[in-house]
mmCIF file of C-alpha atoms and ligand atoms in Angstrom:
data_model
loop_
_atom_site.group_PDB
_atom_site.id
_atom_site.type_symbol
_atom_site.label_atom_id
_atom_site.label_comp_id
_atom_site.label_asym_id
_atom_site.label_seq_id
_atom_site.Cartn_x
_atom_site.Cartn_y
_atom_site.Cartn_z
ATOM 1 C CA ALA Z 30 14.662 120.947 -35.605
ATOM 2 C CA LEU Z 31 16.398 120.807 -32.239
ATOM 3 C CA GLY Z 32 19.923 120.355 -33.593
ATOM 4 C CA SER Z 33 22.609 118.476 -31.754
ATOM 5 C CA PRO Z 34 23.530 119.690 -28.278
ATOM 6 C CA THR Z 35 26.888 120.996 -29.499
ATOM 7 C CA GLN Z 36 25.224 123.244 -32.088
ATOM 8 C CA ARG Z 37 22.963 124.848 -29.539
ATOM 9 C CA ARG Z 38 23.290 128.368 -28.276
ATOM 10 C CA PRO Z 39 25.407 128.726 -25.164
ATOM 11 C CA GLY Z 40 23.192 129.012 -22.135
ATOM 12 C CA SER Z 41 20.711 126.479 -23.416
ATOM 13 C CA ARG Z 42 22.255 123.801 -21.210
ATOM 14 C CA GLN Z 43 21.891 125.940 -18.102
ATOM 15 C CA ARG Z 44 18.308 126.622 -19.006
ATOM 16 C CA PHE Z 45 17.560 122.946 -19.576
ATOM 17 C CA VAL Z 46 19.167 121.930 -16.300
ATOM 18 C CA ALA Z 47 17.348 124.605 -14.299
ATOM 19 C CA ASP Z 48 14.078 123.558 -15.900
ATOM 20 C CA LEU Z 49 14.745 119.912 -15.240
ATOM 21 C CA SER Z 50 15.451 120.563 -11.543
ATOM 22 C CA GLN Z 51 12.150 122.374 -11.180
ATOM 23 C CA CYS Z 52 10.320 119.588 -13.040
ATOM 24 C CA LEU Z 53 11.907 116.960 -10.799
ATOM 25 C CA PHE Z 54 10.750 118.750 -7.632
ATOM 26 C CA ASP Z 55 7.229 119.190 -8.994
ATOM 27 C CA PHE Z 56 7.068 115.596 -10.197
ATOM 28 C CA VAL Z 57 8.210 114.128 -6.909
ATOM 29 C CA VAL Z 58 6.009 116.309 -4.697
ATOM 30 C CA GLN Z 59 2.825 114.994 -6.290
ATOM 31 C CA LEU Z 60 3.937 111.422 -5.613
ATOM 32 C CA LEU Z 61 4.441 111.859 -1.869
ATOM 33 C CA PRO Z 62 1.980 110.046 0.394
ATOM 34 C CA THR Z 63 -0.918 112.162 1.627
ATOM 35 C CA GLN Z 64 -1.347 113.012 5.315
ATOM 36 C CA GLU Z 65 -4.427 110.824 5.271
ATOM 37 C CA GLU Z 66 -2.500 107.833 3.982
ATOM 38 C CA LEU Z 67 0.171 108.291 6.658
ATOM 39 C CA ALA Z 68 -2.491 108.534 9.351
ATOM 40 C CA VAL Z 69 -4.240 105.366 8.186
ATOM 41 C CA LYS Z 70 -0.939 103.500 8.127
ATOM 42 C CA GLU Z 71 -0.124 104.613 11.654
ATOM 43 C CA ASP Z 72 -3.567 103.401 12.775
ATOM 44 C CA VAL Z 73 -2.907 100.047 11.132
ATOM 45 C CA ARG Z 74 0.439 99.787 12.915
ATOM 46 C CA LYS Z 75 -1.177 100.509 16.291
ATOM 47 C CA LEU Z 76 -3.950 97.998 15.683
ATOM 48 C CA LEU Z 77 -1.476 95.286 14.743
ATOM 49 C CA GLU Z 78 0.701 96.090 17.733
ATOM 50 C CA ARG Z 79 -2.288 95.752 20.040
ATOM 51 C CA LEU Z 80 -3.104 92.335 18.569
ATOM 52 C CA ILE Z 81 0.471 91.057 18.726
ATOM 53 C CA ARG Z 82 0.607 92.011 22.402
ATOM 54 C CA THR Z 83 -2.164 89.545 23.131
ATOM 55 C CA ILE Z 84 0.378 86.856 22.162
ATOM 56 C CA GLU Z 85 3.625 88.511 23.309
ATOM 57 C CA PRO Z 86 2.841 91.206 25.915
ATOM 58 C CA GLU Z 87 6.397 92.581 25.870
ATOM 59 C CA SER Z 88 6.477 93.293 22.145
ATOM 60 C CA ARG Z 89 6.709 96.485 20.104
ATOM 61 C CA LEU Z 90 5.887 96.882 16.443
ATOM 62 C CA LEU Z 91 8.136 99.359 14.614
ATOM 63 C CA SER Z 92 8.111 100.750 11.097
ATOM 64 C CA PHE Z 93 11.170 100.433 8.887
ATOM 65 C CA GLY Z 94 11.891 100.754 5.167
ATOM 66 C CA SER Z 95 10.435 103.620 3.190
ATOM 67 C CA THR Z 96 7.605 104.456 5.604
ATOM 68 C CA ALA Z 97 10.289 105.296 8.175
ATOM 69 C CA ASN Z 98 13.255 106.617 6.168
ATOM 70 C CA GLY Z 99 11.803 109.555 4.263
ATOM 71 C CA PHE Z 100 11.840 107.823 0.875
ATOM 72 C CA SER Z 101 8.203 106.836 0.770
ATOM 73 C CA LEU Z 102 6.041 107.196 -2.320
ATOM 74 C CA ARG Z 103 2.265 107.236 -2.359
ATOM 75 C CA ASN Z 104 0.911 103.776 -1.663
ATOM 76 C CA SER Z 105 4.264 102.174 -0.881
ATOM 77 C CA ASP Z 106 4.119 98.989 1.165
ATOM 78 C CA MET Z 107 4.557 98.968 4.948
ATOM 79 C CA ASP Z 108 7.540 97.203 6.436
ATOM 80 C CA LEU Z 109 6.995 96.398 10.101
ATOM 81 C CA CYS Z 110 9.349 94.772 12.551
ATOM 82 C CA CYS Z 111 8.289 93.178 15.822
ATOM 83 C CA LEU Z 112 10.763 93.469 18.696
ATOM 84 C CA ILE Z 113 10.238 91.414 21.825
ATOM 85 C CA ASP Z 114 11.822 92.777 24.957
ATOM 86 C CA SER Z 115 11.515 89.713 27.186
ATOM 87 C CA GLU Z 116 14.129 86.988 27.595
ATOM 88 C CA GLU Z 117 11.712 84.125 27.169
ATOM 89 C CA ARG Z 118 10.093 84.455 23.842
ATOM 90 C CA LEU Z 119 8.507 82.225 21.258
ATOM 91 C CA ALA Z 120 10.541 81.146 18.236
ATOM 92 C CA ALA Z 121 9.942 83.441 15.254
ATOM 93 C CA SER Z 122 8.379 80.608 13.226
ATOM 94 C CA ASP Z 123 5.849 79.798 15.999
ATOM 95 C CA LEU Z 124 5.066 83.444 16.438
ATOM 96 C CA VAL Z 125 4.477 83.841 12.709
ATOM 97 C CA THR Z 126 2.031 80.932 12.690
ATOM 98 C CA MET Z 127 0.149 82.142 15.791
ATOM 99 C CA LEU Z 128 0.024 85.732 14.617
ATOM 100 C CA GLY Z 129 -1.162 84.687 11.169
ATOM 101 C CA ASP Z 130 -4.036 82.696 12.698
ATOM 102 C CA LEU Z 131 -4.957 85.531 15.040
ATOM 103 C CA LEU Z 132 -5.001 88.167 12.296
ATOM 104 C CA GLU Z 133 -7.089 85.935 10.103
ATOM 105 C CA ARG Z 134 -9.688 85.585 12.870
ATOM 106 C CA GLU Z 135 -9.689 89.165 14.136
ATOM 107 C CA THR Z 136 -9.119 91.421 11.124
ATOM 108 C CA LYS Z 137 -10.153 91.982 7.535
ATOM 109 C CA PHE Z 138 -6.659 91.495 6.203
ATOM 110 C CA TYR Z 139 -5.768 88.810 3.729
ATOM 111 C CA VAL Z 140 -3.079 86.908 5.578
ATOM 112 C CA LYS Z 141 -0.219 84.776 4.362
ATOM 113 C CA SER Z 142 2.196 83.351 6.936
ATOM 114 C CA LEU Z 143 5.668 82.257 5.879
ATOM 115 C CA PRO Z 144 6.975 80.607 9.079
ATOM 116 C CA HIS Z 145 9.684 78.620 7.294
ATOM 117 C CA ALA Z 146 11.141 81.340 5.068
ATOM 118 C CA ARG Z 147 14.800 82.362 5.607
ATOM 119 C CA ILE Z 148 13.366 85.349 7.431
ATOM 120 C CA PRO Z 149 9.940 84.272 8.784
ATOM 121 C CA ILE Z 150 7.277 86.877 8.039
ATOM 122 C CA VAL Z 151 3.556 87.452 7.962
ATOM 123 C CA LYS Z 152 2.286 89.135 4.811
ATOM 124 C CA LEU Z 153 -0.911 91.160 4.990
ATOM 125 C CA SER Z 154 -2.973 92.974 2.432
ATOM 126 C CA LEU Z 155 -6.150 94.979 2.483
ATOM 127 C CA ASP Z 156 -8.525 95.884 -0.319
ATOM 128 C CA PRO Z 157 -8.984 99.522 -1.343
ATOM 129 C CA SER Z 158 -11.058 101.798 0.901
ATOM 130 C CA PRO Z 159 -11.781 105.563 0.879
ATOM 131 C CA GLY Z 160 -8.742 106.283 3.100
ATOM 132 C CA LEU Z 161 -6.525 103.950 1.058
ATOM 133 C CA PRO Z 162 -7.749 104.022 -2.523
ATOM 134 C CA LEU Z 163 -5.113 101.519 -3.536
ATOM 135 C CA GLY Z 164 -5.383 99.214 -0.544
ATOM 136 C CA ILE Z 165 -2.405 98.316 1.604
ATOM 137 C CA ALA Z 166 0.371 95.752 1.639
ATOM 138 C CA CYS Z 167 2.350 95.032 4.748
ATOM 139 C CA ASP Z 168 5.079 92.611 5.855
ATOM 140 C CA ILE Z 169 5.698 91.871 9.514
ATOM 141 C CA GLY Z 170 9.098 90.448 10.417
ATOM 142 C CA PHE Z 171 10.689 89.718 13.779
ATOM 143 C CA GLU Z 172 13.789 90.964 15.569
ATOM 144 C CA ASN Z 173 15.268 92.456 12.425
ATOM 145 C CA ARG Z 174 17.265 95.066 14.337
ATOM 146 C CA LEU Z 175 19.786 95.607 11.540
ATOM 147 C CA ALA Z 176 16.982 96.670 9.201
ATOM 148 C CA LEU Z 177 15.838 99.216 11.795
ATOM 149 C CA GLU Z 178 19.385 100.577 11.971
ATOM 150 C CA ASN Z 179 19.917 100.787 8.205
ATOM 151 C CA THR Z 180 16.557 102.554 7.955
ATOM 152 C CA ARG Z 181 17.818 105.105 10.483
ATOM 153 C CA LEU Z 182 21.069 105.530 8.524
ATOM 154 C CA LEU Z 183 19.195 106.223 5.271
ATOM 155 C CA MET Z 184 16.880 108.602 7.105
ATOM 156 C CA CYS Z 185 19.879 110.567 8.397
ATOM 157 C CA TYR Z 186 21.326 110.820 4.893
ATOM 158 C CA ALA Z 187 17.948 112.033 3.639
ATOM 159 C CA MET Z 188 17.793 114.696 6.356
ATOM 160 C CA ILE Z 189 21.218 116.212 5.631
ATOM 161 C CA ASP Z 190 20.159 117.525 2.234
ATOM 162 C CA PRO Z 191 16.491 116.649 1.670
ATOM 163 C CA ALA Z 192 16.058 118.843 -1.405
ATOM 164 C CA ARG Z 193 18.694 116.996 -3.393
ATOM 165 C CA VAL Z 194 18.891 113.553 -1.753
ATOM 166 C CA ARG Z 195 15.185 112.874 -1.369
ATOM 167 C CA THR Z 196 14.352 114.252 -4.801
ATOM 168 C CA MET Z 197 16.967 112.064 -6.471
ATOM 169 C CA VAL Z 198 16.028 108.944 -4.538
ATOM 170 C CA LEU Z 199 12.283 109.366 -4.991
ATOM 171 C CA PHE Z 200 12.680 110.040 -8.680
ATOM 172 C CA LEU Z 201 14.877 106.966 -9.148
ATOM 173 C CA LYS Z 202 12.397 104.813 -7.264
ATOM 174 C CA VAL Z 203 9.546 105.887 -9.547
ATOM 175 C CA TRP Z 204 11.738 105.595 -12.627
ATOM 176 C CA SER Z 205 12.996 102.105 -11.726
ATOM 177 C CA LYS Z 206 9.438 100.917 -11.003
ATOM 178 C CA ARG Z 207 8.062 102.368 -14.244
ATOM 179 C CA ARG Z 208 10.943 100.904 -16.249
ATOM 180 C CA LYS Z 209 10.396 97.564 -14.486
ATOM 181 C CA ILE Z 210 13.887 97.171 -13.097
ATOM 182 C CA ASN Z 211 12.861 97.144 -9.408
ATOM 183 C CA SER Z 212 12.076 93.446 -8.762
ATOM 184 C CA PRO Z 213 14.673 91.348 -6.954
ATOM 185 C CA TYR Z 214 12.416 88.332 -7.582
ATOM 186 C CA LYS Z 215 12.832 88.836 -11.312
ATOM 187 C CA GLY Z 216 16.567 89.424 -11.280
ATOM 188 C CA THR Z 217 16.719 93.202 -10.914
ATOM 189 C CA LEU Z 218 17.437 95.461 -7.937
ATOM 190 C CA SER Z 219 15.424 96.301 -4.780
ATOM 191 C CA SER Z 220 14.563 99.878 -3.851
ATOM 192 C CA TYR Z 221 17.021 99.524 -0.994
ATOM 193 C CA GLY Z 222 19.742 98.735 -3.558
ATOM 194 C CA TYR Z 223 18.955 101.838 -5.638
ATOM 195 C CA VAL Z 224 19.038 104.037 -2.534
ATOM 196 C CA LEU Z 225 22.492 102.688 -1.685
ATOM 197 C CA LEU Z 226 23.676 103.416 -5.248
ATOM 198 C CA VAL Z 227 22.539 107.038 -4.876
ATOM 199 C CA ILE Z 228 24.226 107.491 -1.498
ATOM 200 C CA TYR Z 229 27.420 105.843 -2.750
ATOM 201 C CA PHE Z 230 27.428 108.252 -5.684
ATOM 202 C CA LEU Z 231 26.859 111.337 -3.499
ATOM 203 C CA VAL Z 232 29.458 110.354 -0.864
ATOM 204 C CA HIS Z 233 32.203 108.719 -2.924
ATOM 205 C CA VAL Z 234 31.874 109.631 -6.598
ATOM 206 C CA LYS Z 235 30.999 113.308 -6.512
ATOM 207 C CA ASN Z 236 33.924 115.568 -5.852
ATOM 208 C CA PRO Z 237 33.422 117.628 -3.772
ATOM 209 C CA PRO Z 238 31.048 115.196 -2.086
ATOM 210 C CA VAL Z 239 27.387 116.111 -1.622
ATOM 211 C CA LEU Z 240 27.137 114.030 1.570
ATOM 212 C CA PRO Z 241 29.630 113.215 4.334
ATOM 213 C CA ASN Z 242 30.403 109.600 5.190
ATOM 214 C CA LEU Z 243 28.372 109.209 8.394
ATOM 215 C CA GLN Z 244 29.941 105.834 9.210
ATOM 216 C CA GLN Z 245 33.497 107.208 9.150
ATOM 217 C CA MET Z 246 33.004 110.420 11.105
ATOM 218 C CA PRO Z 247 34.629 110.389 14.538
ATOM 219 C CA PRO Z 248 32.162 110.028 17.429
ATOM 220 C CA LEU Z 249 31.831 113.035 19.717
ATOM 221 C CA ARG Z 250 32.898 110.970 22.716
ATOM 222 C CA PRO Z 251 34.419 107.515 23.075
ATOM 223 C CA ILE Z 252 31.900 104.698 22.738
ATOM 224 C CA SER Z 253 32.281 101.139 23.958
ATOM 225 C CA GLU Z 254 32.410 98.210 21.566
ATOM 226 C CA GLU Z 255 29.193 96.944 23.153
ATOM 227 C CA ASP Z 256 27.315 100.078 22.149
ATOM 228 C CA THR Z 257 28.515 100.051 18.561
ATOM 229 C CA HIS Z 258 28.098 96.380 17.688
ATOM 230 C CA LEU Z 259 25.054 94.251 16.969
ATOM 231 C CA HIS Z 260 25.443 90.553 16.180
ATOM 232 C CA GLY Z 261 29.117 91.229 15.406
ATOM 233 C CA HIS Z 262 28.377 94.101 12.994
ATOM 234 C CA ASN Z 263 29.559 97.628 13.577
ATOM 235 C CA ILE Z 264 26.360 99.678 13.436
ATOM 236 C CA TRP Z 265 27.768 102.987 14.628
ATOM 237 C CA PHE Z 266 27.242 106.116 12.563
ATOM 238 C CA PHE Z 267 27.105 109.835 13.252
ATOM 239 C CA ASP Z 268 23.411 110.464 13.836
ATOM 240 C CA ASP Z 269 23.324 113.918 15.437
ATOM 241 C CA ILE Z 270 21.906 115.577 12.355
ATOM 242 C CA GLU Z 271 21.199 118.913 14.051
ATOM 243 C CA LEU Z 272 24.856 119.222 14.982
ATOM 244 C CA LEU Z 273 25.955 118.025 11.580
ATOM 245 C CA ARG Z 274 23.868 120.697 9.884
ATOM 246 C CA GLN Z 275 25.676 123.334 11.949
ATOM 247 C CA ARG Z 276 29.161 121.938 11.408
ATOM 248 C CA TRP Z 277 29.203 120.272 8.018
ATOM 249 C CA HIS Z 278 28.681 122.020 4.768
ATOM 250 C CA SER Z 279 29.001 120.560 1.275
ATOM 251 C CA ASP Z 280 31.113 122.511 -1.216
ATOM 252 C CA ASN Z 281 29.184 120.872 -3.998
ATOM 253 C CA ASN Z 282 26.518 123.243 -5.303
ATOM 254 C CA GLU Z 283 25.301 121.239 -8.277
ATOM 255 C CA SER Z 284 21.575 121.196 -8.852
ATOM 256 C CA VAL Z 285 19.526 118.035 -8.507
ATOM 257 C CA ALA Z 286 19.277 117.829 -12.315
ATOM 258 C CA ASP Z 287 23.059 118.074 -12.726
ATOM 259 C CA LEU Z 288 23.464 115.309 -10.174
ATOM 260 C CA LEU Z 289 20.887 113.079 -11.812
ATOM 261 C CA ILE Z 290 22.439 113.489 -15.269
ATOM 262 C CA ASP Z 291 25.820 112.623 -13.803
ATOM 263 C CA PHE Z 292 24.364 109.686 -11.845
ATOM 264 C CA PHE Z 293 23.048 108.098 -15.038
ATOM 265 C CA ARG Z 294 26.305 108.777 -16.861
ATOM 266 C CA TYR Z 295 28.371 107.251 -14.056
ATOM 267 C CA TYR Z 296 26.333 104.037 -13.806
ATOM 268 C CA SER Z 297 26.061 103.609 -17.557
ATOM 269 C CA ARG Z 298 29.719 104.243 -18.344
ATOM 270 C CA ASP Z 299 32.088 104.503 -15.426
ATOM 271 C CA PHE Z 300 31.175 102.138 -12.593
ATOM 272 C CA PRO Z 301 33.404 99.031 -12.877
ATOM 273 C CA TYR Z 302 30.693 96.365 -12.768
ATOM 274 C CA ASN Z 303 33.082 93.486 -13.447
ATOM 275 C CA THR Z 304 35.509 94.140 -10.644
ATOM 276 C CA GLY Z 305 34.040 96.758 -8.323
ATOM 277 C CA VAL Z 306 31.925 96.778 -5.176
ATOM 278 C CA ALA Z 307 30.017 99.932 -4.197
ATOM 279 C CA SER Z 308 30.370 100.390 -0.433
ATOM 280 C CA ILE Z 309 28.884 103.421 1.271
ATOM 281 C CA ARG Z 310 31.098 102.709 4.286
ATOM 282 C CA SER Z 311 34.399 102.250 2.421
ATOM 283 C CA GLY Z 312 34.067 103.619 -1.115
ATOM 284 C CA LEU Z 313 34.950 101.573 -4.173
ATOM 285 C CA LEU Z 314 36.184 98.100 -3.209
ATOM 286 C CA LYS Z 315 37.375 95.174 -5.305
ATOM 287 C CA LYS Z 316 35.269 92.026 -5.673
ATOM 288 C CA ASP Z 317 38.545 90.116 -5.230
ATOM 289 C CA SER Z 318 39.239 91.553 -1.826
ATOM 290 C CA LYS Z 319 35.812 90.468 -0.594
ATOM 291 C CA GLY Z 320 35.909 87.037 -2.181
ATOM 292 C CA TRP Z 321 33.014 88.057 -4.402
ATOM 293 C CA GLN Z 322 34.825 87.476 -7.683
ATOM 294 C CA ASN Z 323 35.211 83.921 -8.819
ATOM 295 C CA ASP Z 324 37.251 82.294 -11.499
ATOM 296 C CA LEU Z 325 35.263 81.935 -14.697
ATOM 297 C CA SER Z 326 36.759 78.522 -15.386
ATOM 298 C CA ASN Z 327 35.830 77.104 -12.033
ATOM 299 C CA GLN Z 328 32.429 75.423 -12.260
ATOM 300 C CA ARG Z 329 32.098 75.102 -8.532
ATOM 301 C CA TYR Z 330 31.886 78.828 -8.092
ATOM 302 C CA ASN Z 331 29.429 79.519 -10.862
ATOM 303 C CA ASP Z 332 26.653 80.087 -8.390
ATOM 304 C CA ALA Z 333 28.654 82.686 -6.483
ATOM 305 C CA ARG Z 334 29.572 84.365 -9.735
ATOM 306 C CA GLU Z 335 25.939 84.529 -10.746
ATOM 307 C CA ARG Z 336 25.061 86.060 -7.400
ATOM 308 C CA ASN Z 337 27.759 88.713 -7.602
ATOM 309 C CA ARG Z 338 27.164 90.374 -10.956
ATOM 310 C CA LEU Z 339 26.248 93.665 -9.307
ATOM 311 C CA CYS Z 340 28.008 94.184 -5.985
ATOM 312 C CA ILE Z 341 26.651 96.600 -3.384
ATOM 313 C CA GLU Z 342 27.942 96.110 0.136
ATOM 314 C CA ASP Z 343 25.339 96.398 2.875
ATOM 315 C CA PRO Z 344 26.270 99.318 5.174
ATOM 316 C CA PHE Z 345 26.347 97.114 8.289
ATOM 317 C CA GLU Z 346 26.531 93.506 7.080
ATOM 318 C CA ALA Z 347 29.812 93.782 5.195
ATOM 319 C CA ASP Z 348 29.631 90.217 3.865
ATOM 320 C CA PHE Z 349 26.173 90.749 2.428
ATOM 321 C CA ASN Z 350 25.704 91.768 -1.204
ATOM 322 C CA VAL Z 351 22.484 93.777 -1.538
ATOM 323 C CA GLY Z 352 22.665 93.230 -5.318
ATOM 324 C CA ARG Z 353 22.873 89.440 -4.995
ATOM 325 C CA CYS Z 354 19.518 88.921 -6.732
ATOM 326 C CA VAL Z 355 20.611 90.723 -9.876
ATOM 327 C CA THR Z 356 21.154 88.176 -12.652
ATOM 328 C CA LYS Z 357 23.237 88.505 -15.804
ATOM 329 C CA ASP Z 358 20.142 89.466 -17.798
ATOM 330 C CA GLY Z 359 18.927 91.721 -15.012
ATOM 331 C CA LEU Z 360 22.187 93.655 -14.981
ATOM 332 C CA TYR Z 361 22.153 93.940 -18.755
ATOM 333 C CA THR Z 362 18.667 95.430 -18.566
ATOM 334 C CA ILE Z 363 19.538 97.796 -15.723
ATOM 335 C CA ARG Z 364 22.644 99.092 -17.515
ATOM 336 C CA GLY Z 365 20.632 99.459 -20.696
ATOM 337 C CA GLU Z 366 18.169 101.615 -18.746
ATOM 338 C CA PHE Z 367 20.950 103.768 -17.290
ATOM 339 C CA MET Z 368 22.236 104.302 -20.834
ATOM 340 C CA ARG Z 369 18.787 105.104 -22.180
ATOM 341 C CA ALA Z 370 18.245 107.657 -19.414
ATOM 342 C CA SER Z 371 21.643 109.177 -20.040
ATOM 343 C CA ARG Z 372 20.911 109.456 -23.758
ATOM 344 C CA ILE Z 373 17.512 111.084 -23.218
ATOM 345 C CA LEU Z 374 18.932 113.669 -20.841
ATOM 346 C CA SER Z 375 21.931 114.504 -23.007
ATOM 347 C CA SER Z 376 19.760 114.951 -26.090
ATOM 348 C CA ARG Z 377 18.068 117.799 -24.176
ATOM 349 C CA PRO Z 378 14.691 118.070 -25.783
ATOM 350 C CA GLU Z 379 13.255 121.566 -25.974
ATOM 351 C CA ARG Z 380 11.363 121.190 -22.707
ATOM 352 C CA ALA Z 381 12.577 119.356 -19.610
ATOM 353 C CA ILE Z 382 9.109 118.031 -18.876
ATOM 354 C CA ILE Z 383 9.249 116.090 -22.134
ATOM 355 C CA ALA Z 384 12.535 114.495 -21.140
ATOM 356 C CA LEU Z 385 11.033 113.504 -17.814
ATOM 357 C CA ALA Z 386 7.946 111.984 -19.402
ATOM 358 C CA GLU Z 387 10.058 110.046 -21.865
ATOM 359 C CA LEU Z 388 12.370 108.837 -19.093
ATOM 360 C CA CYS Z 389 9.501 107.317 -17.137
ATOM 361 C CA GLU Z 390 7.489 106.059 -20.114
HETATM 362 P P1 GTP P 422 9.643 100.636 -1.340
HETATM 363 O O1 GTP P 422 9.060 99.477 -0.591
HETATM 364 O O2 GTP P 422 9.842 100.364 -2.798
HETATM 365 O O3 GTP P 422 8.960 101.932 -1.059
HETATM 366 O O4 GTP P 422 11.137 100.843 -0.821
HETATM 367 P P2 GTP P 422 11.791 100.617 0.614
HETATM 368 O O5 GTP P 422 12.624 101.844 0.911
HETATM 369 O O6 GTP P 422 10.815 100.195 1.651
HETATM 370 O O7 GTP P 422 12.828 99.487 0.288
HETATM 371 P P3 GTP P 422 12.681 97.912 0.340
HETATM 372 O O8 GTP P 422 11.256 97.517 0.412
HETATM 373 O O9 GTP P 422 13.572 97.404 -0.757
HETATM 374 O O10 GTP P 422 13.401 97.563 1.694
HETATM 375 C C1 GTP P 422 12.831 97.882 2.943
HETATM 376 C C2 GTP P 422 13.858 97.789 4.035
HETATM 377 O O11 GTP P 422 14.235 96.422 4.182
HETATM 378 C C3 GTP P 422 15.144 98.548 3.747
HETATM 379 O O12 GTP P 422 15.064 99.881 4.175
HETATM 380 C C4 GTP P 422 16.116 97.750 4.544
HETATM 381 O O13 GTP P 422 16.069 98.193 5.880
HETATM 382 C C5 GTP P 422 15.579 96.345 4.459
HETATM 383 N N1 GTP P 422 16.191 95.581 3.363
HETATM 384 C C6 GTP P 422 15.699 95.407 2.118
HETATM 385 N N2 GTP P 422 16.494 94.646 1.378
HETATM 386 C C7 GTP P 422 17.501 94.332 2.169
HETATM 387 C C8 GTP P 422 18.649 93.568 1.978
HETATM 388 O O14 GTP P 422 18.921 93.005 0.919
HETATM 389 N N3 GTP P 422 19.478 93.487 3.058
HETATM 390 C C9 GTP P 422 19.203 94.080 4.240
HETATM 391 N N4 GTP P 422 20.056 93.961 5.253
HETATM 392 N N5 GTP P 422 18.124 94.803 4.456
HETATM 393 C C10 GTP P 422 17.295 94.929 3.435
HETATM 394 MG MG1 MG P 423 9.302 98.737 1.439
#
């Protein structure tokens, strides 16, 4: 009864896209965390900080990840990072063990300490309560300053054009969770990875770009190497968002629905998965040039090949592939989902809300 898109009346596409944009905004708004949830989380952070200071008086506990970058959904987990400002400090593994014991004694959290993990962390969870109907999950790591910086970078990108950037990112997070392609442990991609794919698309694929490249903008005044580098990584980016809003203006006026449709089309059809690396700092790079592509015939490199199916360069750690957990099967599934989404949106059912429901089924 709907006919193929090409047989439709002119104007029906515009109507569908306008509808879809409105549906996306409405859909995302109801998934934002409530004020109450944010307040409870901040209380939890303060409580934990107070307890950690009984072990390390010079420490601070900071939020990173979605709770701090503007891409938080209702009931998302809390990522916390402990920074210790004194020279003499305990080793992270000792601190993790001591903190785990302390939290087990002093709080109601379920505690799991991982002192010997690659990145030692304490994992906490709390059962549901009236303020947090779905409970809480929280990871505490130590000295992860790069994660704090990449959180700030994503937050700045979100603030430049919240209506389009946040809506797209939040929708993709829900979609990827509902479609079960958001589990690095099972061979698919982390939320962080999806956010980088969106920013890459808005900075480097869209023409004219929706977002500027904050890492390549000239600083307002000269800055010393010492101020721009952390553990050998260049962490500088243009972070004066107020000024940027006055001086930078995107010539791209596409609606959020147009952008989303194009996002799915690009990642189902056009992104060169076999040879390409998505870098928000540098644009499209070659796996070859980063040593991320390995000869099929060479057994020795099979592991590296398996780890580099989907290549997304970390914004600060250039030798780190954020998509390293994505397996061959995982990538096949993810691309299949991009294609499915693209197909649903191009079939343009009569009402946009139906497309959205089907997308996230
Ligand atoms: P949700 O937890 O799903 O709401 O998303 P999130 O935005 O918190 O993302 P995620 O939990 O995947 O990552 C949290 C933060 O950890 C990110 O913002 C990054 O700062 C950091 N992070 C996650 N994965 C990586 C990674 O592979 N490399 C680096 N350097 N940092 C990462
Ligand atoms: Mg998180």
